[in-house]
Short mmCIF file of C-alpha atoms in Angstrom, two decimals:
data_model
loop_
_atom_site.label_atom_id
_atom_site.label_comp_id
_atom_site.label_asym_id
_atom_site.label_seq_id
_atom_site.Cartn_x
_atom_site.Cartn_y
_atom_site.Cartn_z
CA UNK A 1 0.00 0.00 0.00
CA UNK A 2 1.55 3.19 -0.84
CA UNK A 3 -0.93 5.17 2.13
CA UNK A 4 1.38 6.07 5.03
CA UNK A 5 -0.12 7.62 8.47
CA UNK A 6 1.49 11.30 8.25
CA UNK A 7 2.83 12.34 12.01
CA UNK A 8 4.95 15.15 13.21
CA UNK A 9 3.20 17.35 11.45
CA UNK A 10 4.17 21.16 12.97
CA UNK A 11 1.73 23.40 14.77
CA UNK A 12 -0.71 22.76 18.11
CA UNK A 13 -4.26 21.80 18.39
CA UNK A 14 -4.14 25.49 19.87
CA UNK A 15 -2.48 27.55 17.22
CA UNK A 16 -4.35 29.69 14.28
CA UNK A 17 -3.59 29.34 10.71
CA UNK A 18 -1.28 29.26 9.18
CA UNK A 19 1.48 30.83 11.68
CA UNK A 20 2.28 32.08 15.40
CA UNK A 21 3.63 31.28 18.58
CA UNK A 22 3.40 27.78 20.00
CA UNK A 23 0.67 27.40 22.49
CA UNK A 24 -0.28 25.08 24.91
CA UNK A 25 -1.75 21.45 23.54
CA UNK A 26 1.26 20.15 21.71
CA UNK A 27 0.61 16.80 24.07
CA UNK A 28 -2.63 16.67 23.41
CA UNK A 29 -3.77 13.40 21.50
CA UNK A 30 -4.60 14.44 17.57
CA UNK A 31 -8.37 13.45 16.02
CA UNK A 32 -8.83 11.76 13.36
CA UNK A 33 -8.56 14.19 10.43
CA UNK A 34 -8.84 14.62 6.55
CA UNK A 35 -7.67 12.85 3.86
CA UNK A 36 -5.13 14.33 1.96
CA UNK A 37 -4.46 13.30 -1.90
CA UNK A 38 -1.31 15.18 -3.51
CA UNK A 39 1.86 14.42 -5.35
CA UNK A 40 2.58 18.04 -4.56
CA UNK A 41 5.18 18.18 -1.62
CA UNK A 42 4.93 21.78 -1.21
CA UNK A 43 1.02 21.58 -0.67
CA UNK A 44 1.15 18.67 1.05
CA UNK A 45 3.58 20.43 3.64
CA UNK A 46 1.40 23.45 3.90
CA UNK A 47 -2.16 21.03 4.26
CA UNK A 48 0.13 19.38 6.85
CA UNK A 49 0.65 22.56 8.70
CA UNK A 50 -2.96 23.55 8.44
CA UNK A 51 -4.16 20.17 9.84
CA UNK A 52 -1.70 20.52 12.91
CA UNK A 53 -2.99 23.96 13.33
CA UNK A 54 -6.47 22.57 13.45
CA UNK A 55 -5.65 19.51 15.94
CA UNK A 56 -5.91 16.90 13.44
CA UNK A 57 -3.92 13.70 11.94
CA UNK A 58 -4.30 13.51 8.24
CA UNK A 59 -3.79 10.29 5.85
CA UNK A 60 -1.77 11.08 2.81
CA UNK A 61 -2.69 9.07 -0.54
CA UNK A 62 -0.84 9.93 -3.73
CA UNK A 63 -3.91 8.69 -5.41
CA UNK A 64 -7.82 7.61 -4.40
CA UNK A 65 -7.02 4.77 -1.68
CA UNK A 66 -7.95 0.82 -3.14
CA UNK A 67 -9.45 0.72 0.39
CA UNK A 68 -13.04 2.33 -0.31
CA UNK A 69 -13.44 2.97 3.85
CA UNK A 70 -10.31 5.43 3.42
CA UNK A 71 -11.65 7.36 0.64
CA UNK A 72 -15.36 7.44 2.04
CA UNK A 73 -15.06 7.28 6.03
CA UNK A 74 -12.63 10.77 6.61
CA UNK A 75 -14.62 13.65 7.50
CA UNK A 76 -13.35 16.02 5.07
CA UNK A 77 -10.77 15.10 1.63
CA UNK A 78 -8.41 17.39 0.38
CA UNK A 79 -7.67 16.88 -3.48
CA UNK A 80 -4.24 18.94 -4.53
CA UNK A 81 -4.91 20.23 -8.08
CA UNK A 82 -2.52 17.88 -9.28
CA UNK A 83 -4.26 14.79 -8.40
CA UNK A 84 -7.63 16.09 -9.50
CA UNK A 85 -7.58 14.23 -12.36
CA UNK A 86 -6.25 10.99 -10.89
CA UNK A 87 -9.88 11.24 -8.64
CA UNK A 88 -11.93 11.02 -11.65
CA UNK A 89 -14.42 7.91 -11.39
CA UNK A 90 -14.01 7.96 -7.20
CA UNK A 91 -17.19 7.16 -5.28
CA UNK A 92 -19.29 10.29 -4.92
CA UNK A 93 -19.36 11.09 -1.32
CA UNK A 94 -19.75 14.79 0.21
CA UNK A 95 -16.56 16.57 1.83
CA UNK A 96 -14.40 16.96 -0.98
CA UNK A 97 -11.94 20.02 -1.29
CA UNK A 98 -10.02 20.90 -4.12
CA UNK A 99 -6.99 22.37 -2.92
CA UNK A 100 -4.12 24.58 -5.20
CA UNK A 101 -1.98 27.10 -5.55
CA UNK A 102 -2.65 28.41 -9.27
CA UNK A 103 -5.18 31.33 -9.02
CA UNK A 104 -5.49 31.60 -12.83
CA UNK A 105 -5.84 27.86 -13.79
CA UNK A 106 -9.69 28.09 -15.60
CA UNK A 107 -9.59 24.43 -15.82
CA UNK A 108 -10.11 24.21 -12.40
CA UNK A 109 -13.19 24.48 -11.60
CA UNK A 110 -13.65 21.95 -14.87
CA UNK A 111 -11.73 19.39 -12.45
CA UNK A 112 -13.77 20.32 -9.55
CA UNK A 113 -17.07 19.49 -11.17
CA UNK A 114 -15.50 16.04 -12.21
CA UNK A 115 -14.27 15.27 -9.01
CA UNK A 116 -17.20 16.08 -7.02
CA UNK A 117 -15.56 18.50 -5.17
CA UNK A 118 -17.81 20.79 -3.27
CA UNK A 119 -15.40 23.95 -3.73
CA UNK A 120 -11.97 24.88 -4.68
CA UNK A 121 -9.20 27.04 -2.20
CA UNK A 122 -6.50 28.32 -3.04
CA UNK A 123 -3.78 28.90 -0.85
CA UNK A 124 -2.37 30.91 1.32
CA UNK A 125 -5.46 33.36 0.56
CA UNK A 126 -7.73 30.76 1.85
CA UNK A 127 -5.54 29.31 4.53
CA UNK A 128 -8.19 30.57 7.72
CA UNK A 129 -10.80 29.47 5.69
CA UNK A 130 -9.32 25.96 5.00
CA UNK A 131 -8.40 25.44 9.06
CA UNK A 132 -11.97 26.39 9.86
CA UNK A 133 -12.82 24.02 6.92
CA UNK A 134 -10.97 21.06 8.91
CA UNK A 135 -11.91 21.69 12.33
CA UNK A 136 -15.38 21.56 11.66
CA UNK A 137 -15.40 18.54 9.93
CA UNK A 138 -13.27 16.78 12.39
CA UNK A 139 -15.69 17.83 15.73
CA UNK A 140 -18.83 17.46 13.67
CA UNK A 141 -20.74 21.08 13.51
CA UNK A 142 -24.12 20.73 15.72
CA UNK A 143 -25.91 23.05 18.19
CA UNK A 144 -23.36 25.60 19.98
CA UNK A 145 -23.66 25.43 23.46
CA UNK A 146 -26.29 27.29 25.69
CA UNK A 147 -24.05 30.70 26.56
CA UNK A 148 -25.20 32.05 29.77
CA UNK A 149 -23.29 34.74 31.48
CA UNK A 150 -23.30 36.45 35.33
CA UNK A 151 -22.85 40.25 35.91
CA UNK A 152 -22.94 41.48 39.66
CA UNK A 153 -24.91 44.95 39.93
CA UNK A 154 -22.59 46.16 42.12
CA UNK A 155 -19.37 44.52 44.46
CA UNK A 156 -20.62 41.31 46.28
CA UNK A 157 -23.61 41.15 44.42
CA UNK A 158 -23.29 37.25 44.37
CA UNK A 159 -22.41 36.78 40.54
CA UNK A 160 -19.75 34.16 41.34
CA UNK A 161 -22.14 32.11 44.01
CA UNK A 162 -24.98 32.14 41.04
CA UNK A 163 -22.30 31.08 38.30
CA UNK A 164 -20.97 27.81 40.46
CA UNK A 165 -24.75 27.34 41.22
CA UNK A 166 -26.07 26.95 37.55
CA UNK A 167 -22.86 25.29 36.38
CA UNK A 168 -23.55 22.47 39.02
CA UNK A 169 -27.07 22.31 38.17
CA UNK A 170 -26.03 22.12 34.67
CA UNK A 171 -23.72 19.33 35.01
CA UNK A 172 -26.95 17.45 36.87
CA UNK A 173 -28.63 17.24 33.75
CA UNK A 174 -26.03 14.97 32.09
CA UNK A 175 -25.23 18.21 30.14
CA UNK A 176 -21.22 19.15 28.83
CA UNK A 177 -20.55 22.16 31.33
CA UNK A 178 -17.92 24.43 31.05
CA UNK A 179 -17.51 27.61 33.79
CA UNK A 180 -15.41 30.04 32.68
CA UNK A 181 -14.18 32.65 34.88
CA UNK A 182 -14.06 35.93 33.24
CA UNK A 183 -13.23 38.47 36.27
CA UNK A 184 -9.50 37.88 36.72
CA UNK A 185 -9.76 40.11 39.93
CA UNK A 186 -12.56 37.38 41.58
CA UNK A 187 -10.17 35.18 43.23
CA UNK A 188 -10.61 32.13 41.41
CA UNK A 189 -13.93 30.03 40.40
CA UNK A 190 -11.76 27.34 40.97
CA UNK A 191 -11.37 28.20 44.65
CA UNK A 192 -14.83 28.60 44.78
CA UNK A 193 -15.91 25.40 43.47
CA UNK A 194 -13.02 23.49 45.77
CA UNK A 195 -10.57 22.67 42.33
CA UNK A 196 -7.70 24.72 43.05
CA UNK A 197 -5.62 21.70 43.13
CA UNK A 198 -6.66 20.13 40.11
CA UNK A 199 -4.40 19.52 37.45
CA UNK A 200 -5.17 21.35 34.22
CA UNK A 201 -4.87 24.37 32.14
CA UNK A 202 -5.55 28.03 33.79
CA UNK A 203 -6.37 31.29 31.53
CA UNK A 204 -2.42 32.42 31.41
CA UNK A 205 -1.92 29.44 29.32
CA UNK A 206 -4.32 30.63 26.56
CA UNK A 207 -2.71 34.30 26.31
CA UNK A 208 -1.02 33.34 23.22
CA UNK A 209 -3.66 31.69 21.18
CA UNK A 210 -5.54 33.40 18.63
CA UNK A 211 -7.55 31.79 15.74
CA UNK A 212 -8.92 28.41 15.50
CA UNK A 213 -8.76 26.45 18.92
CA UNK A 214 -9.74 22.74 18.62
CA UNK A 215 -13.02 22.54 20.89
CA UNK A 216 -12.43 19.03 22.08
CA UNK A 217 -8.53 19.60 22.91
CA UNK A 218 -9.73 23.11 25.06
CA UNK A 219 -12.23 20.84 26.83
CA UNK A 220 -9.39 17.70 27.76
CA UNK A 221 -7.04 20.28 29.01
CA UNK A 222 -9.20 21.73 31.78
CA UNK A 223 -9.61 20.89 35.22
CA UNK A 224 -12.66 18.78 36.25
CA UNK A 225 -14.32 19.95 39.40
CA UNK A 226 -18.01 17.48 39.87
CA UNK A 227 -18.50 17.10 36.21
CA UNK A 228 -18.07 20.56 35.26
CA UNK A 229 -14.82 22.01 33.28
CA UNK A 230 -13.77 25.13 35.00
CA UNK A 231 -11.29 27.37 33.25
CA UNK A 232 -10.16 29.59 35.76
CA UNK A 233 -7.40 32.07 36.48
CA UNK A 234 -3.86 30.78 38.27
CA UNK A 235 -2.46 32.16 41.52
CA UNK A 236 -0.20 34.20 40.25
CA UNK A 237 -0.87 37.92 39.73
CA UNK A 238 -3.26 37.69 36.77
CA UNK A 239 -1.58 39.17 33.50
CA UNK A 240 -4.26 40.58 31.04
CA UNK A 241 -5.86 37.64 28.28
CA UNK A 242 -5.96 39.77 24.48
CA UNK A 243 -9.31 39.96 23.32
CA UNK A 244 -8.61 37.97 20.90
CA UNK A 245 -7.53 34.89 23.16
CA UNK A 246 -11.20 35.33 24.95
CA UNK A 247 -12.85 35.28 21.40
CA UNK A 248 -11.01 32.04 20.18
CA UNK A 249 -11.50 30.32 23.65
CA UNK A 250 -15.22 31.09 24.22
CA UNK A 251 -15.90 30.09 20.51
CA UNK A 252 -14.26 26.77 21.21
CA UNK A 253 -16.17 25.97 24.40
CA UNK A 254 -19.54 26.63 22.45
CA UNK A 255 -18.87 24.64 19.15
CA UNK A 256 -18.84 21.58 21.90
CA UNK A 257 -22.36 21.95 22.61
CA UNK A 258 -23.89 21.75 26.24
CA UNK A 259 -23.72 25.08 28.27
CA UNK A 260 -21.13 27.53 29.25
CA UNK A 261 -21.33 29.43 32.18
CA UNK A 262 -19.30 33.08 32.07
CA UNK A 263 -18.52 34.53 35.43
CA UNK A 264 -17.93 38.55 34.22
CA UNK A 265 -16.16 41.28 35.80
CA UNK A 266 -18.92 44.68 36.04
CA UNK A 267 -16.09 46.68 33.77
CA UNK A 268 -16.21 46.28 30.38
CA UNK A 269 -12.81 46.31 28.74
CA UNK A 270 -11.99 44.77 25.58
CA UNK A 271 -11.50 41.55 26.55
CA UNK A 272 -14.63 41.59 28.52
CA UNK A 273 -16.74 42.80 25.38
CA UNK A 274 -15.58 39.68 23.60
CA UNK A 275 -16.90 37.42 26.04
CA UNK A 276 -20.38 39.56 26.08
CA UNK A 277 -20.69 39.33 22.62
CA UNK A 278 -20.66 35.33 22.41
CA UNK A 279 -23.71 35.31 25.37
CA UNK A 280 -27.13 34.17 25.21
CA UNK A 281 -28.62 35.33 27.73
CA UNK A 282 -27.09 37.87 30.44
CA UNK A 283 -28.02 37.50 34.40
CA UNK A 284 -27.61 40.64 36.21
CA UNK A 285 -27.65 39.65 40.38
CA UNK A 286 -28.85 42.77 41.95
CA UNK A 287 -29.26 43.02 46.40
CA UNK A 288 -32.82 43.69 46.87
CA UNK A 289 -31.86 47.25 48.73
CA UNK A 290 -31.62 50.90 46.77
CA UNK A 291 -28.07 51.49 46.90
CA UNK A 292 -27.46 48.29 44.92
CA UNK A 293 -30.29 49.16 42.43
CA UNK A 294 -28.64 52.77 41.86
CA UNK A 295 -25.55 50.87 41.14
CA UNK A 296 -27.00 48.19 38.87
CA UNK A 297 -28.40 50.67 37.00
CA UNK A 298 -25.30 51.89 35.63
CA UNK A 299 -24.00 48.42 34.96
CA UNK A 300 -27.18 47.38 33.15
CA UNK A 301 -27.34 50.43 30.51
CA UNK A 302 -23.44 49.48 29.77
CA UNK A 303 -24.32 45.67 29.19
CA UNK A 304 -27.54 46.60 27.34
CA UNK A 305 -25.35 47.57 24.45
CA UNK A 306 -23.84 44.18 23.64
CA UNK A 307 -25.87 41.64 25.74
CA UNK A 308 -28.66 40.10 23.00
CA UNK A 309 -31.09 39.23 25.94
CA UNK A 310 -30.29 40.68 29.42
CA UNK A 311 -32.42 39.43 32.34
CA UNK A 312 -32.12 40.82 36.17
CA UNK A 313 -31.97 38.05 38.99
CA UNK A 314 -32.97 39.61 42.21
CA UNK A 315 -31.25 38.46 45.53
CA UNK A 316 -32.90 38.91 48.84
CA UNK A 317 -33.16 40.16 51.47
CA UNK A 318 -34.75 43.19 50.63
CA UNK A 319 -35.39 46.84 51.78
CA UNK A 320 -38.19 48.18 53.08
CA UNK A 321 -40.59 48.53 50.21
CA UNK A 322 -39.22 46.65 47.72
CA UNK A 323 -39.61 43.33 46.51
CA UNK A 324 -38.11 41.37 43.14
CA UNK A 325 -40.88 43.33 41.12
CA UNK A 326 -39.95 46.70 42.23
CA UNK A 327 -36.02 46.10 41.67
CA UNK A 328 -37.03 44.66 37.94
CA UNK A 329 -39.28 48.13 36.56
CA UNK A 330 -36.65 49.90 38.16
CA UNK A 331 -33.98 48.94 36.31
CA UNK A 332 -36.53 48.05 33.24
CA UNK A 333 -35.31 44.80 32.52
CA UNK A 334 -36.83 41.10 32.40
CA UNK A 335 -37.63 39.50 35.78
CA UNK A 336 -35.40 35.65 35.55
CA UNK A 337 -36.00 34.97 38.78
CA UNK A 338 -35.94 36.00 42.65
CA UNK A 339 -32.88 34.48 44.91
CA UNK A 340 -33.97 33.83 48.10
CA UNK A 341 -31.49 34.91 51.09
CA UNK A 342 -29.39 31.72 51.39
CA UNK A 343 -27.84 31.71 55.11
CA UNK A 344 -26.52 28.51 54.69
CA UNK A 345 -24.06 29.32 51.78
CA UNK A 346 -21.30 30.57 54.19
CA UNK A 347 -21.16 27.64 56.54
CA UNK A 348 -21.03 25.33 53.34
CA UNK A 349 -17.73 26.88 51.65
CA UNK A 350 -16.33 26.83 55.12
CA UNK A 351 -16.84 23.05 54.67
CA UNK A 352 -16.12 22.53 51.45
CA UNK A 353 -19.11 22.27 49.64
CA UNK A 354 -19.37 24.72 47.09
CA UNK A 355 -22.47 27.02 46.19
CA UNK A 356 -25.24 25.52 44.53
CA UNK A 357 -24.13 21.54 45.14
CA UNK A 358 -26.91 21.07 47.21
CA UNK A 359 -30.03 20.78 45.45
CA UNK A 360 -32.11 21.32 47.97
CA UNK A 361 -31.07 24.53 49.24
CA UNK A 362 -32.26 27.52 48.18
CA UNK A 363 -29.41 28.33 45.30
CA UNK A 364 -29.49 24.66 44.06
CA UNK A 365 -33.80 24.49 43.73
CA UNK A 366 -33.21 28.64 42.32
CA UNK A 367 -30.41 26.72 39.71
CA UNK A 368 -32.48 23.86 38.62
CA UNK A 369 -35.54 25.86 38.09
CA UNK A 370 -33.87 28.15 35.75
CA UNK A 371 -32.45 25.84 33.51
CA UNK A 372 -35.55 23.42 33.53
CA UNK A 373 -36.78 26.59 31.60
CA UNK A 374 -34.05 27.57 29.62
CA UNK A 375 -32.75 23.94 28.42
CA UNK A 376 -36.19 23.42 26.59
CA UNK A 377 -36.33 24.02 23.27
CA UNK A 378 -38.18 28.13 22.65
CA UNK A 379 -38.22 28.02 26.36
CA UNK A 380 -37.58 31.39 28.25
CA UNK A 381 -35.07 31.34 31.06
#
């Protein structure tokens, strides 16, 4: 058989296309990728790099494969121009990429039609393109994942508490969870949930990625903290994530499917805008008393501006006068749901058990409620 397995290839399951700095992953086990039919050494060393960029393992054939379960089972095949023509008379099967250089080769698209290619790149202009190409096909493209994110109305609103909380009553349902922590001034969701000595990947180790992150390899690489995936910040002073590391990360954890959970600071810098743009649905905790309101009030008209859907969860106890009703006109936003004073949350961290693992107590029945609600299809969280 002339087929070979192709390893070695260069680039991380956590690098973009087609260049840049190493990045964290380059341990991580590769997934079955495309197949790759070329003579051409040249493309086949740039698909090679693109398929390490996108944290897969290609087969190389010079030709179509005599085994049929090569050519048909891959995901995704990648003709080179050059072997177009060899392809002729293949099986028909979707997934099939012509790949060249030449941008002013007519013929082409004449060799595209007779392979039964769906569309023809050419690189390097289409070298993003091609990685997203690959990726996808390798994870499978269904529904993105439920994207639910936590805003306190003012300092010690609760955000973090109600983040933990729905993540845990997330990871009930059988559901893929991921909590992120996006306030790298909280302390540490990992702290919060108990995890801070689990082994696995903090945010620092994602400040160099940009582009394409392989979903699958983000999710592996994470510590595991009751069935939920936390990606949290390290205990060393916390050095600022680029924007574009929040983008590529977030857009990894949703392509898995499931839910993610966002813990977000109230200040809206740029990385924070990135991870308000990917949401759902928003959660705003406001304190049932009037300073908290005032304060809210100026955090709500900020998110209001890049939050799709933003809801206000009201905490008690309250004020004199007001109730969950009264704190929801004010600040003229949906009512998701009233809090009820939990007493019992303190004495539970102090053993251990983080907020919301109990799903008895008030933040665990509050948890469940909201995502029996907002887990069914059209429902309304």
């Amino acid at each position: 058989m002339e087929a070979s397995r192709t390893s070695g290839a260069r680039g991380t399951a956590w690098t973009s296309a087609p260049s840049g700095p190493e990045t964290p992953g380059a341990d991580e086990p590769r997934r079955t990728g495309p197949l790759i039919v070329t003579e051409d050494l040249g493309l086949l060393d740039d698909l090679l790099r693109l398929c390490a960029a996108a944290g897969v393992e290609p087969e190389v054939h010079h030709r179509v494969p005599e085994r049929r379960a090569s050519w048909t089972d891959p995901p995704l095949v990648l003709v080179g121009d050059d072997a177009a023509a060899r392809c002729r008379g293949a099986a028909r099967r979707p997934g099939i990429v012509l790949v060249g250089r030449d941008q002013e080769d007519p013929g082409v698209w004449r060799l595209a039609v007779e392979t039964g290619a769906e569309c023809v790149l050419r690189l390097p202009d289409a070298e993003s393109l091609l990685v997203d190409r690959i990726a996808d096909a390798a994870e499978g493209v269904g529904r993105q994942a439920l994207t639910v994110g936590v805003v306190g109305g003012r300092g010690g609103a609760g955000a973090s508490t109600l983040a933990c909380g729905l993540a845990l009553a997330a990871a009930r349902t059988g559901r893929r969870t991921l909590l992120v922590d996006g306030d790298p001034l909280g302390g540490g969701l990992d702290v919060l949930l108990g995890g801070e000595r689990e082994e696995g990947r903090r945010w620092p180790d994602f400040a160099a990625s940009k582009g394409r992150l392989a979903g699958g390899a983000l999710e592996e690489s994470l510590p595991s903290v009751r069935g939920v995936r936390v990606l949290s910040w390290g205990r060393e002073p916390a050095a600022p994530v680029p924007p574009e590391s929040v983008r590529s990360v977030l857009a990894a954890a949703r392509r898995r499917g499931g839910v993610v959970v966002v813990d977000l600071p109230r200040g809206t810098d740029a990385a924070a805008a990135e991870a308000l743009a990917q949401l759902d649905l928003g959660l705003l905790v406001v304190p049932g008393e009037l300073r908290a309101v005032a304060a809210a009030h100026r955090v709500a008209s900020t998110l209001s501006a890049v939050v799709r859907d933003l809801r206000v969860v009201v905490r008690g106890p309250y004020a004199a006068g007001l109730d969950e009703r009264w704190v929801a006109d004010a600040l003229r936003l949906p009512l998701a749901g009233e809090l009820p004073y939990d007493p019992g949350i303190v004495a539970d961290q102090d053993a251990g058990v983080p907020p919301g693992a109990e799903p008895r107590g008030p933040l665990g029945r509050f948890c469940d409620a909201f995502w029996a609600r907002a887990l069914v299809p059209g429902g309304a969280a």
